[in-house]
Short mmCIF file of C-alpha atoms and ligand atoms in Angstrom, two decimals:
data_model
loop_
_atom_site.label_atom_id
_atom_site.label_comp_id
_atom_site.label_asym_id
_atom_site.label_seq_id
_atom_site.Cartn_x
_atom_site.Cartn_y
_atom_site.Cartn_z
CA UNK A 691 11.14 7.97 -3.46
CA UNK A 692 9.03 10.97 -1.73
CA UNK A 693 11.11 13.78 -0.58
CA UNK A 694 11.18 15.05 2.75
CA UNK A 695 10.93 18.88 1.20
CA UNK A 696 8.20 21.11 2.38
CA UNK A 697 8.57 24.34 0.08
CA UNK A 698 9.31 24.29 -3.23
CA UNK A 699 13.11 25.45 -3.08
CA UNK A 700 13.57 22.34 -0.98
CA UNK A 701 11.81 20.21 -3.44
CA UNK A 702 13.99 21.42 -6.02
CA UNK A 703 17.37 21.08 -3.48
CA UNK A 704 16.65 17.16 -2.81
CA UNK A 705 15.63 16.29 -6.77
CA UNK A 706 19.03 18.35 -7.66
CA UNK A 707 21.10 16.26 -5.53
CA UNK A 708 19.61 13.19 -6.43
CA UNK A 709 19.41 13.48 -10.28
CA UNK A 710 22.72 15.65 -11.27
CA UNK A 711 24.08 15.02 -14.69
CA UNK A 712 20.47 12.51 -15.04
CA UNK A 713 18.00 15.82 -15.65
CA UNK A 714 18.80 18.78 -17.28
CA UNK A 715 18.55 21.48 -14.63
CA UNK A 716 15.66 23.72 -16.64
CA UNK A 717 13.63 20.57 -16.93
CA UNK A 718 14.00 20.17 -13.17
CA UNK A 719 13.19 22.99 -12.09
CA UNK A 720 9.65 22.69 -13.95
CA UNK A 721 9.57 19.54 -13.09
CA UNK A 722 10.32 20.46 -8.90
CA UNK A 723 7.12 22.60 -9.19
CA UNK A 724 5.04 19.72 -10.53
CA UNK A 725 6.49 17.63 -7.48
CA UNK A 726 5.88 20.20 -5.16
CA UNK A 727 2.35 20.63 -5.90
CA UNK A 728 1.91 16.28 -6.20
CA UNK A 729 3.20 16.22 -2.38
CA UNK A 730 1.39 18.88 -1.18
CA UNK A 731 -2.03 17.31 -2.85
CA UNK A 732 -0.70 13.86 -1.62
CA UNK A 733 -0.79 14.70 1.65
CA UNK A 734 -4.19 16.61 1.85
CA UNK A 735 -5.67 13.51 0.36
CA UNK A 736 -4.35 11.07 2.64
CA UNK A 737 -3.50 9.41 -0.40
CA UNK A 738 -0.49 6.67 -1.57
CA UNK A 739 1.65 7.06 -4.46
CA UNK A 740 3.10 3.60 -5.64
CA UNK A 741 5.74 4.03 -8.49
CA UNK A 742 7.11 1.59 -9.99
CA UNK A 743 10.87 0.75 -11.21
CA UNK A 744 10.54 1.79 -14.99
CA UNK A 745 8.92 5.48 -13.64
CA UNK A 746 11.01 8.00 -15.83
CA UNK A 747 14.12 9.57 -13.22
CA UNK A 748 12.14 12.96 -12.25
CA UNK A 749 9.28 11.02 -11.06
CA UNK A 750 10.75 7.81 -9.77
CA UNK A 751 12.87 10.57 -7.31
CA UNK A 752 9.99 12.44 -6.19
CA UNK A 753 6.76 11.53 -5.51
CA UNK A 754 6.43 8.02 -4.74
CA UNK A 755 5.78 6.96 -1.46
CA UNK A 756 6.99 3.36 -2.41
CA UNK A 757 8.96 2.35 -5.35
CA UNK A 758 9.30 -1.42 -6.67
CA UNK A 759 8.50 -3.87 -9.06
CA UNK A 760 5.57 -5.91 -9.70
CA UNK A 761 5.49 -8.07 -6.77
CA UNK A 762 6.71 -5.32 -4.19
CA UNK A 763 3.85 -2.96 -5.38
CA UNK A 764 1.67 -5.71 -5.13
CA UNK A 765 2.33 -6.42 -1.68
CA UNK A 766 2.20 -2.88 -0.73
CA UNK A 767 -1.06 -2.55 -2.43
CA UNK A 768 -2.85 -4.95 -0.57
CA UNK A 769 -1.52 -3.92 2.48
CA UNK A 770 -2.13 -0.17 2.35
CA UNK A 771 -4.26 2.25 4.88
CA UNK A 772 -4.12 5.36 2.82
CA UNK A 773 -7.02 6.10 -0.01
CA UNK A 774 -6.96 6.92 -2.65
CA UNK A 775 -4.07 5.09 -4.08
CA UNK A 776 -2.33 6.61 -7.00
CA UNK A 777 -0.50 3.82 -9.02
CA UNK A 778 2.79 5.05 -11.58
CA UNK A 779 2.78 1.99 -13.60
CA UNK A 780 0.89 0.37 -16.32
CA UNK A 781 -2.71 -0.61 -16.22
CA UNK A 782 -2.71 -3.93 -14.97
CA UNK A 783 -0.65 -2.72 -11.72
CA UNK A 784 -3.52 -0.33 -11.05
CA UNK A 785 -6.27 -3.09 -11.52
CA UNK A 786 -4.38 -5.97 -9.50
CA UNK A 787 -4.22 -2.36 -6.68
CA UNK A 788 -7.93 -2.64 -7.40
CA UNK A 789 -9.04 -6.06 -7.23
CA UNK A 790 -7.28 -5.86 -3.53
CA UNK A 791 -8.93 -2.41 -2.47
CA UNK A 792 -12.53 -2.83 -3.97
CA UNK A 793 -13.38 -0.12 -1.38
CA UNK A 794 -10.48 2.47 -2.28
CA UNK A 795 -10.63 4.70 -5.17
CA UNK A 796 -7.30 3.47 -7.64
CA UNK A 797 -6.15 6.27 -9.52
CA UNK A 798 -3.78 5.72 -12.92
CA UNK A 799 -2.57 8.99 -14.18
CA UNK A 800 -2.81 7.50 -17.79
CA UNK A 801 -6.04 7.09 -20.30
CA UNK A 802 -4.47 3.97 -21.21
CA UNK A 803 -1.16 2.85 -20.34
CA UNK A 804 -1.30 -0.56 -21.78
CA UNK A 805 1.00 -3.93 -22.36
CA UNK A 806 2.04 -5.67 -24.92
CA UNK A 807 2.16 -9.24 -22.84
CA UNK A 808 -1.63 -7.97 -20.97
CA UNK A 809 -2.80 -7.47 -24.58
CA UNK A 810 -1.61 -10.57 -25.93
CA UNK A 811 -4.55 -13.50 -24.33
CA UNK A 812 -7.90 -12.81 -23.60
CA UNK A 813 -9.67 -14.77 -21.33
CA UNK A 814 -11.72 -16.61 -23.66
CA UNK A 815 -7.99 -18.02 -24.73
CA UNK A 816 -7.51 -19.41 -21.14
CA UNK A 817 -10.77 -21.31 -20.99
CA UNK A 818 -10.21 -22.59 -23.95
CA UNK A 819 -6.82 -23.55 -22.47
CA UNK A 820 -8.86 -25.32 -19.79
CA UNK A 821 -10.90 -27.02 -21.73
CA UNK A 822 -7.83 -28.83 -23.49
CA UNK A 823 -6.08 -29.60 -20.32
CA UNK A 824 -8.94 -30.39 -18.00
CA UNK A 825 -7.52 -30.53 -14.43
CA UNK A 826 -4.04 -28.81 -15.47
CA UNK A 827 -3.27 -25.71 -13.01
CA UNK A 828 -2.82 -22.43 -14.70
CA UNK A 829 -0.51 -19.82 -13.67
CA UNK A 830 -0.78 -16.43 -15.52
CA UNK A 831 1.73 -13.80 -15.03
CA UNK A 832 0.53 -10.33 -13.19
CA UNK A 833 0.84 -8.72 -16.50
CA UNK A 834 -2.55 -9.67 -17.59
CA UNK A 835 -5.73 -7.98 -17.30
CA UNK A 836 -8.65 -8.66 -14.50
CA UNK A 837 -10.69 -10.95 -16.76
CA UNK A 838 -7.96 -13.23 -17.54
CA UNK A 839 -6.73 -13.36 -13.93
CA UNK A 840 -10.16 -14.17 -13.30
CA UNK A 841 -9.68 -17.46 -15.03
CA UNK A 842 -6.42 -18.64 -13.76
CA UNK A 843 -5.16 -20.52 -10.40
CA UNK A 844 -2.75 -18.50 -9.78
CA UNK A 845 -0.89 -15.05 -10.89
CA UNK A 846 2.85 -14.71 -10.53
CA UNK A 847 5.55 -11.71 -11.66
CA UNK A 848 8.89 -12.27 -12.52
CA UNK A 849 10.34 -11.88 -8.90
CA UNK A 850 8.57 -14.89 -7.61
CA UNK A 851 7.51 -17.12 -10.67
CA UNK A 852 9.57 -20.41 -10.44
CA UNK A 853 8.43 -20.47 -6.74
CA UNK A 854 4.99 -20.14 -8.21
CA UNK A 855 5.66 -23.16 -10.47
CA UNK A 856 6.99 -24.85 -7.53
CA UNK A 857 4.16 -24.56 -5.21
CA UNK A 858 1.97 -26.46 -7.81
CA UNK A 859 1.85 -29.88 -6.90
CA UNK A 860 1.34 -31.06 -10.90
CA UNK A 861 4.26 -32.07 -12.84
CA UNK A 862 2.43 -30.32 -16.10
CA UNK A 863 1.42 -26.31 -15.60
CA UNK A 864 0.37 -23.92 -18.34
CA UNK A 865 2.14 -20.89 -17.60
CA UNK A 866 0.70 -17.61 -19.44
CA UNK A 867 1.09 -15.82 -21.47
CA UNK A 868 4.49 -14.55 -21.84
CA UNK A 869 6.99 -17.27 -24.12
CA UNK A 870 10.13 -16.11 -22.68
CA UNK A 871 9.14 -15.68 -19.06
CA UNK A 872 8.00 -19.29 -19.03
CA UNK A 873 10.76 -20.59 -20.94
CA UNK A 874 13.25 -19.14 -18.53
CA UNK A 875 10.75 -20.60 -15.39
CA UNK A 876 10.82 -23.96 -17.59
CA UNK A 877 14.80 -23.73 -17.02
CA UNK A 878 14.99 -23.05 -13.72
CA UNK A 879 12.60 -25.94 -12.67
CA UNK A 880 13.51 -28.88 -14.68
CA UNK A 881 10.45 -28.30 -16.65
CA UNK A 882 9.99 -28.83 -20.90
CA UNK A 883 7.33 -26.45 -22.52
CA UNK A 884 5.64 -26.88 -25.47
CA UNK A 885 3.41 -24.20 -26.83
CA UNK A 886 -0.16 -24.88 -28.40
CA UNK A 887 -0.93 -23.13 -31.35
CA UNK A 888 -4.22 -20.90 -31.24
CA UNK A 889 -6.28 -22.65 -33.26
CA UNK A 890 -5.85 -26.29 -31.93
CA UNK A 891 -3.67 -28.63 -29.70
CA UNK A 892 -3.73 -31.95 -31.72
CA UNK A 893 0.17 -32.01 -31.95
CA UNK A 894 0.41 -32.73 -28.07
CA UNK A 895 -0.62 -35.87 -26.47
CA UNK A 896 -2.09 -34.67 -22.87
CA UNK A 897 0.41 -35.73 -19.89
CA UNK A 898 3.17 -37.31 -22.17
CA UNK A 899 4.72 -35.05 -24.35
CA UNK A 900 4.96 -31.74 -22.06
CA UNK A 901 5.13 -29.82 -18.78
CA UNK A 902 4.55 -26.13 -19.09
CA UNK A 903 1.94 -25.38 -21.43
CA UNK A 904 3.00 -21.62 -23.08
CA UNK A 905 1.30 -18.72 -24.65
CA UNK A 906 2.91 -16.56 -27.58
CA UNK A 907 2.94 -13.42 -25.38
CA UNK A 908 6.00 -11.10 -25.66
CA UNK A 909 7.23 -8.38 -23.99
CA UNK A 910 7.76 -5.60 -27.19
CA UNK A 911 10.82 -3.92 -25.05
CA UNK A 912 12.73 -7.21 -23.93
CA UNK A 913 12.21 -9.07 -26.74
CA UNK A 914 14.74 -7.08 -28.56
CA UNK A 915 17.47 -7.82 -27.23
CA UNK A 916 19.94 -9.63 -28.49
CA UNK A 917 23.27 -12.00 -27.97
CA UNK A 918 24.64 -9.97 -30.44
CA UNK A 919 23.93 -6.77 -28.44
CA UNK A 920 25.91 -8.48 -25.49
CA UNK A 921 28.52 -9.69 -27.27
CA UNK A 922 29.05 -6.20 -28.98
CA UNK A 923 29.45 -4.48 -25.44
CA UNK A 924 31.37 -7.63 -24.20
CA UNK A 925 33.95 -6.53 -26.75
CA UNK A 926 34.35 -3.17 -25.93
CA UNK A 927 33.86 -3.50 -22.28
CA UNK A 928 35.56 -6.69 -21.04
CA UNK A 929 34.61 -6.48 -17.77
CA UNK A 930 30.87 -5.38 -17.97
CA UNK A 931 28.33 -7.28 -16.01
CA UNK A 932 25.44 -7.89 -17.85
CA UNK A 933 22.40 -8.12 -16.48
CA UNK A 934 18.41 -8.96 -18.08
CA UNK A 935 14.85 -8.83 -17.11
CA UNK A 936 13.61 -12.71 -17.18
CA UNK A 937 11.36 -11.30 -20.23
CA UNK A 938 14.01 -11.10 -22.35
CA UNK A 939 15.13 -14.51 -24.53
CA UNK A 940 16.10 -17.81 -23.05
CA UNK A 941 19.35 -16.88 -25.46
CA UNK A 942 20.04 -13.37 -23.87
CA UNK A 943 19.37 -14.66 -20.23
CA UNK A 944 21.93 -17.22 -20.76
CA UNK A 945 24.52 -14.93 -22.25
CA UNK A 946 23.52 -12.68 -19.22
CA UNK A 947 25.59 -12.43 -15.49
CA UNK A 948 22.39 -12.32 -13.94
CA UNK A 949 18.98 -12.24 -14.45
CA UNK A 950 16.12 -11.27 -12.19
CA UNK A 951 12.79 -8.60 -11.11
CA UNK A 952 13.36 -5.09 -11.93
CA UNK A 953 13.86 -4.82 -8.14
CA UNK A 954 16.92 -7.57 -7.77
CA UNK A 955 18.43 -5.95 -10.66
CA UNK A 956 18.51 -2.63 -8.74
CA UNK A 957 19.86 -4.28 -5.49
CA UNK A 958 22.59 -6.50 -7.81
CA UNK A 959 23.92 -3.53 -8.97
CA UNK A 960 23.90 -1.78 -5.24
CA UNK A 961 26.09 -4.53 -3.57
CA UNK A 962 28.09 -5.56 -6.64
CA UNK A 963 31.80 -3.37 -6.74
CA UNK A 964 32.07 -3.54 -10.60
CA UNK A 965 32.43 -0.54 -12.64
CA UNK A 966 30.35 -0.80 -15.68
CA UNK A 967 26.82 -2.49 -15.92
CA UNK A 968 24.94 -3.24 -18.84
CA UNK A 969 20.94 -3.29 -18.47
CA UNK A 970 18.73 -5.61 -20.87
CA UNK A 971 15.51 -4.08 -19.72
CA UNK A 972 13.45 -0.49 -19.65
CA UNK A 973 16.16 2.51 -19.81
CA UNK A 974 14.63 4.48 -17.44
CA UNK A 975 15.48 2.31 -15.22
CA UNK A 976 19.04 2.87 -16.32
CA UNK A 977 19.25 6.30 -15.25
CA UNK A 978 16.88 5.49 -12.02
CA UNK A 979 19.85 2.95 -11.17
CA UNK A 980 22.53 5.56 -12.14
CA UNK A 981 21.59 8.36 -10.03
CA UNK A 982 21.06 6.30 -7.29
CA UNK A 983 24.89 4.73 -8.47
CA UNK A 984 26.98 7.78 -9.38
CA UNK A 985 30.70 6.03 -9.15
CA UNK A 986 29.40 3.02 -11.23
CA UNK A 987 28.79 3.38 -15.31
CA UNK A 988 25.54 2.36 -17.12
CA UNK A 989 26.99 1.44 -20.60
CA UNK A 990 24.72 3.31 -22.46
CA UNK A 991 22.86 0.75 -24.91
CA UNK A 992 19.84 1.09 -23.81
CA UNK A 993 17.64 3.36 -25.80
CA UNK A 994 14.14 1.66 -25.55
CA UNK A 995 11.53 3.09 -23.27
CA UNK A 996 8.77 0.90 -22.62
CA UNK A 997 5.69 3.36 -24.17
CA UNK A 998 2.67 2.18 -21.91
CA UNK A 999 4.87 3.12 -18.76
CA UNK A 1000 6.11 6.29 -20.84
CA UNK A 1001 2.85 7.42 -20.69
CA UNK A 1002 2.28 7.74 -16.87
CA UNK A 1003 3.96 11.75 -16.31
CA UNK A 1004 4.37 14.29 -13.27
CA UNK A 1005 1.77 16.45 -15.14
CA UNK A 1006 -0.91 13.54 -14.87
CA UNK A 1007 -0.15 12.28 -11.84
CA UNK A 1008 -1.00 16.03 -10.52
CA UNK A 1009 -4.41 15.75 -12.69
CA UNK A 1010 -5.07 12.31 -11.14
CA UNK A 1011 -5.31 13.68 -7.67
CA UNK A 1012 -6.37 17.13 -8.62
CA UNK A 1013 -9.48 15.70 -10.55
CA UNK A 1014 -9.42 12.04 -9.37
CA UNK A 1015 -8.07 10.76 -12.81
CA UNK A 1016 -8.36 7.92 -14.04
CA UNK A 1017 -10.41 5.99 -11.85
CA UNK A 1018 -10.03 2.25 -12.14
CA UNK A 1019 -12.74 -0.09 -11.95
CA UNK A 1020 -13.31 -3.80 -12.21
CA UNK A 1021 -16.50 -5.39 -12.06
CA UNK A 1022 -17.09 -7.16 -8.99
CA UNK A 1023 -17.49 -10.80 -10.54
CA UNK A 1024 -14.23 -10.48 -11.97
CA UNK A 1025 -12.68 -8.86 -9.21
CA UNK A 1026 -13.83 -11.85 -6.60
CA UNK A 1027 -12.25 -14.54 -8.52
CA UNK A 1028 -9.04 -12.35 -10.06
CA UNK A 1029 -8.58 -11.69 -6.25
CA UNK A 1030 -8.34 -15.63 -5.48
CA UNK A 1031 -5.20 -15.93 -8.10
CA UNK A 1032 -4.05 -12.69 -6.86
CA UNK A 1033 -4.05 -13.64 -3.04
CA UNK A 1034 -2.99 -17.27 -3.59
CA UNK A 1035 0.31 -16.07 -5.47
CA UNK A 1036 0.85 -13.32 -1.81
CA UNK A 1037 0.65 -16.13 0.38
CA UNK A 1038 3.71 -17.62 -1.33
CA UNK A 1039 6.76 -16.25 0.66
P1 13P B 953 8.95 -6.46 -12.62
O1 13P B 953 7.90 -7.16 -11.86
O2 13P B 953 10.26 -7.18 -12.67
O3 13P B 953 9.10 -5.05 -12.12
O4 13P B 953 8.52 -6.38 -14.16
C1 13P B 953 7.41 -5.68 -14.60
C2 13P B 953 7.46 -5.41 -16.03
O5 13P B 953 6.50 -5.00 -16.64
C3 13P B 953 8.73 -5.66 -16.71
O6 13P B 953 8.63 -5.31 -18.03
FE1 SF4 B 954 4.58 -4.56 -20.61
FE2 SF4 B 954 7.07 -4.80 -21.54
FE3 SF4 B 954 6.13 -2.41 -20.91
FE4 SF4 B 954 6.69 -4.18 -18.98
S1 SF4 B 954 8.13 -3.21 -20.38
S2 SF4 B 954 4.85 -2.90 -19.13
S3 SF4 B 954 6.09 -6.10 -19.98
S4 SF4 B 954 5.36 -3.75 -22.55
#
């Protein structure tokens, strides 16, 4: 979160004390004059830095005026004065920032800063979805891009999903496009899914034989995971709490303590009084939740940073506002009818 420095030897002071033993100290001191200059910049601008979760531990403690996951940002997004807003996440944060500021410059301080799960359905894929299952509601999680938005019902993120489901008054959804997202969903509602293959549906009889219709999507961090991996720990540390993103597998959600956003994971481990914590999800997270949690361990498992989020760096978040980079766009057709998924899924409490 934003310090409440004002020269750079009190930037440095405030990211010391928050990230001891997290950042090496030379790394933080370069990385203190990177901050400095960010919240200077920031506040000439009039602009909003939203960071989210998976931001690596020098960033995530610096300049952000409001950290969070998916939904959170979202919300914050839409509500937002300031202009321009700079979004620390991956693309489809910044466009879903976009499609609810069409007046505000967005700013992503990446070139790219992709997703596996965005890149994995095109829209063309959901109206062909439509056309199978005329009249069938479609619900496509936030990590998508502005085009397939566009040509859903309704957008959800892993904080608010089964409501999402819930609010649909259809006993059959398709649910896109991540597997293991909607598997989990399928779980927690009493609902079956079955999952067309690309090139035709003819193994499912419309109405009878499913509920939630799924996509092959994954998540290339979460779907690593294993029960293996949890069972390993759960040897060695008997009384670790486990704890996974609902992107990882039905299997390792099950084998999990508790499984939620990126945000409830950071609040479970906040108000729980266990010692030791094991995190199936982005490890810079990990060390986010450890500084913030010095008398509790992370077991150290974790070694897979998500590279799309990787990408987004105190160096280009100062280039973003120096030399407003990289402006996001979406085309106003798209943007109109993303917003109507977008909005529908903010209405939902
Ligand atoms: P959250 O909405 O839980 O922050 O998840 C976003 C994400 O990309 C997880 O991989
Ligand atoms: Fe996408 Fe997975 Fe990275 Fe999240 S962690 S941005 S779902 S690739």
């Amino acid at each position: 979160m934003a310090l409440t420095a004002t020269t750079l030897e009190e930037t440095y002071e405030q990211m010391a004390e928050r990230l001891e033993g997290i950042v090496p100290d030379i790394e933080l001191r370069y990385k203190a004059e990177l901050a400095y200059e960010i919240n200077k910049l920031k506040k000439e601008r009039g602009a909003i830095i939203l960071g989210h979760n998976y931001m690596e531990p020098a960033l995530y403690h610096s300049v952000p005026d409001v950290v969070g996951d998916s939904l959170e940002l979202s919300r914050k997004a839409a509500e937002t004065d300031a202009d321009p807003i700079v979004f620390c996440g991956v693309r489809f944060m910044a466009e879903t920032a976009k499609i609810l500021n069409p007046d505000k410059t967005v700013l992503l301080p990446a070139r790219i800063a992709g997703c596996s799960l965005a890149a994995s359905i095109t829209a063309e894929d959901v109206r062909n979805l439509r056309e199978q299952y005329p009249g069938v509601p479609i619900v496509t999680y936030i990590n998508t891009y502005a085009d397939v938005k566009a040509e859903c019902d309704i957008c959800c993120t892993s904080g608010n999903a089964h409501k999402v489901v819930e609010s649909l008054d259809s006993d059959t959804v398709i649910f896109l496009p991540d597997e293991y997202l909607a598997a989990n969903v399928a779980q927690e509602t009493d609902k079956r899914i079955v999952f067309p293959t690309i090139t035709g549906f003819s193994d499912l009889k419309p109405g009878l034989e499913y509920e939630m219709i799924g996509w092959h999507g994954r998540c290339e961090v979460h779907e690593q995971f294993t029960v293996q991996d949890i069972e390993n720990v759960r040897g060695q540390f008997p009384d670790v709490v486990v704890l996974s993103h609902p992107e990882c597998s039905p299997e390792v959600v099950a084998a999990s303590d508790f499984s939620g956003s990126t945000s409830r994971m950071v609040d479970y481990v906040r108000d729980m009084d266990a010692e030791r914590y094991l995190l199936l999800t982005e490890c810079s997270m990990g060390d986010n939740i450890a500084a913030e949690n010095p008398d509790k361990e992370m077991v150290g498992l974790c070694s897979i940073r998500c590279p799309h989020m990787n990408e987004i760096t105190l160096e280009d978040t100062l280039n973003a506002l120096e030399f407003n980079e990289q402006i996001i766009e979406v085309p106003e057709d798209i943007r109109v009818r993303a917003l109507k998924a977008v909005e529908r899924m903010l209405e939902i409490v």
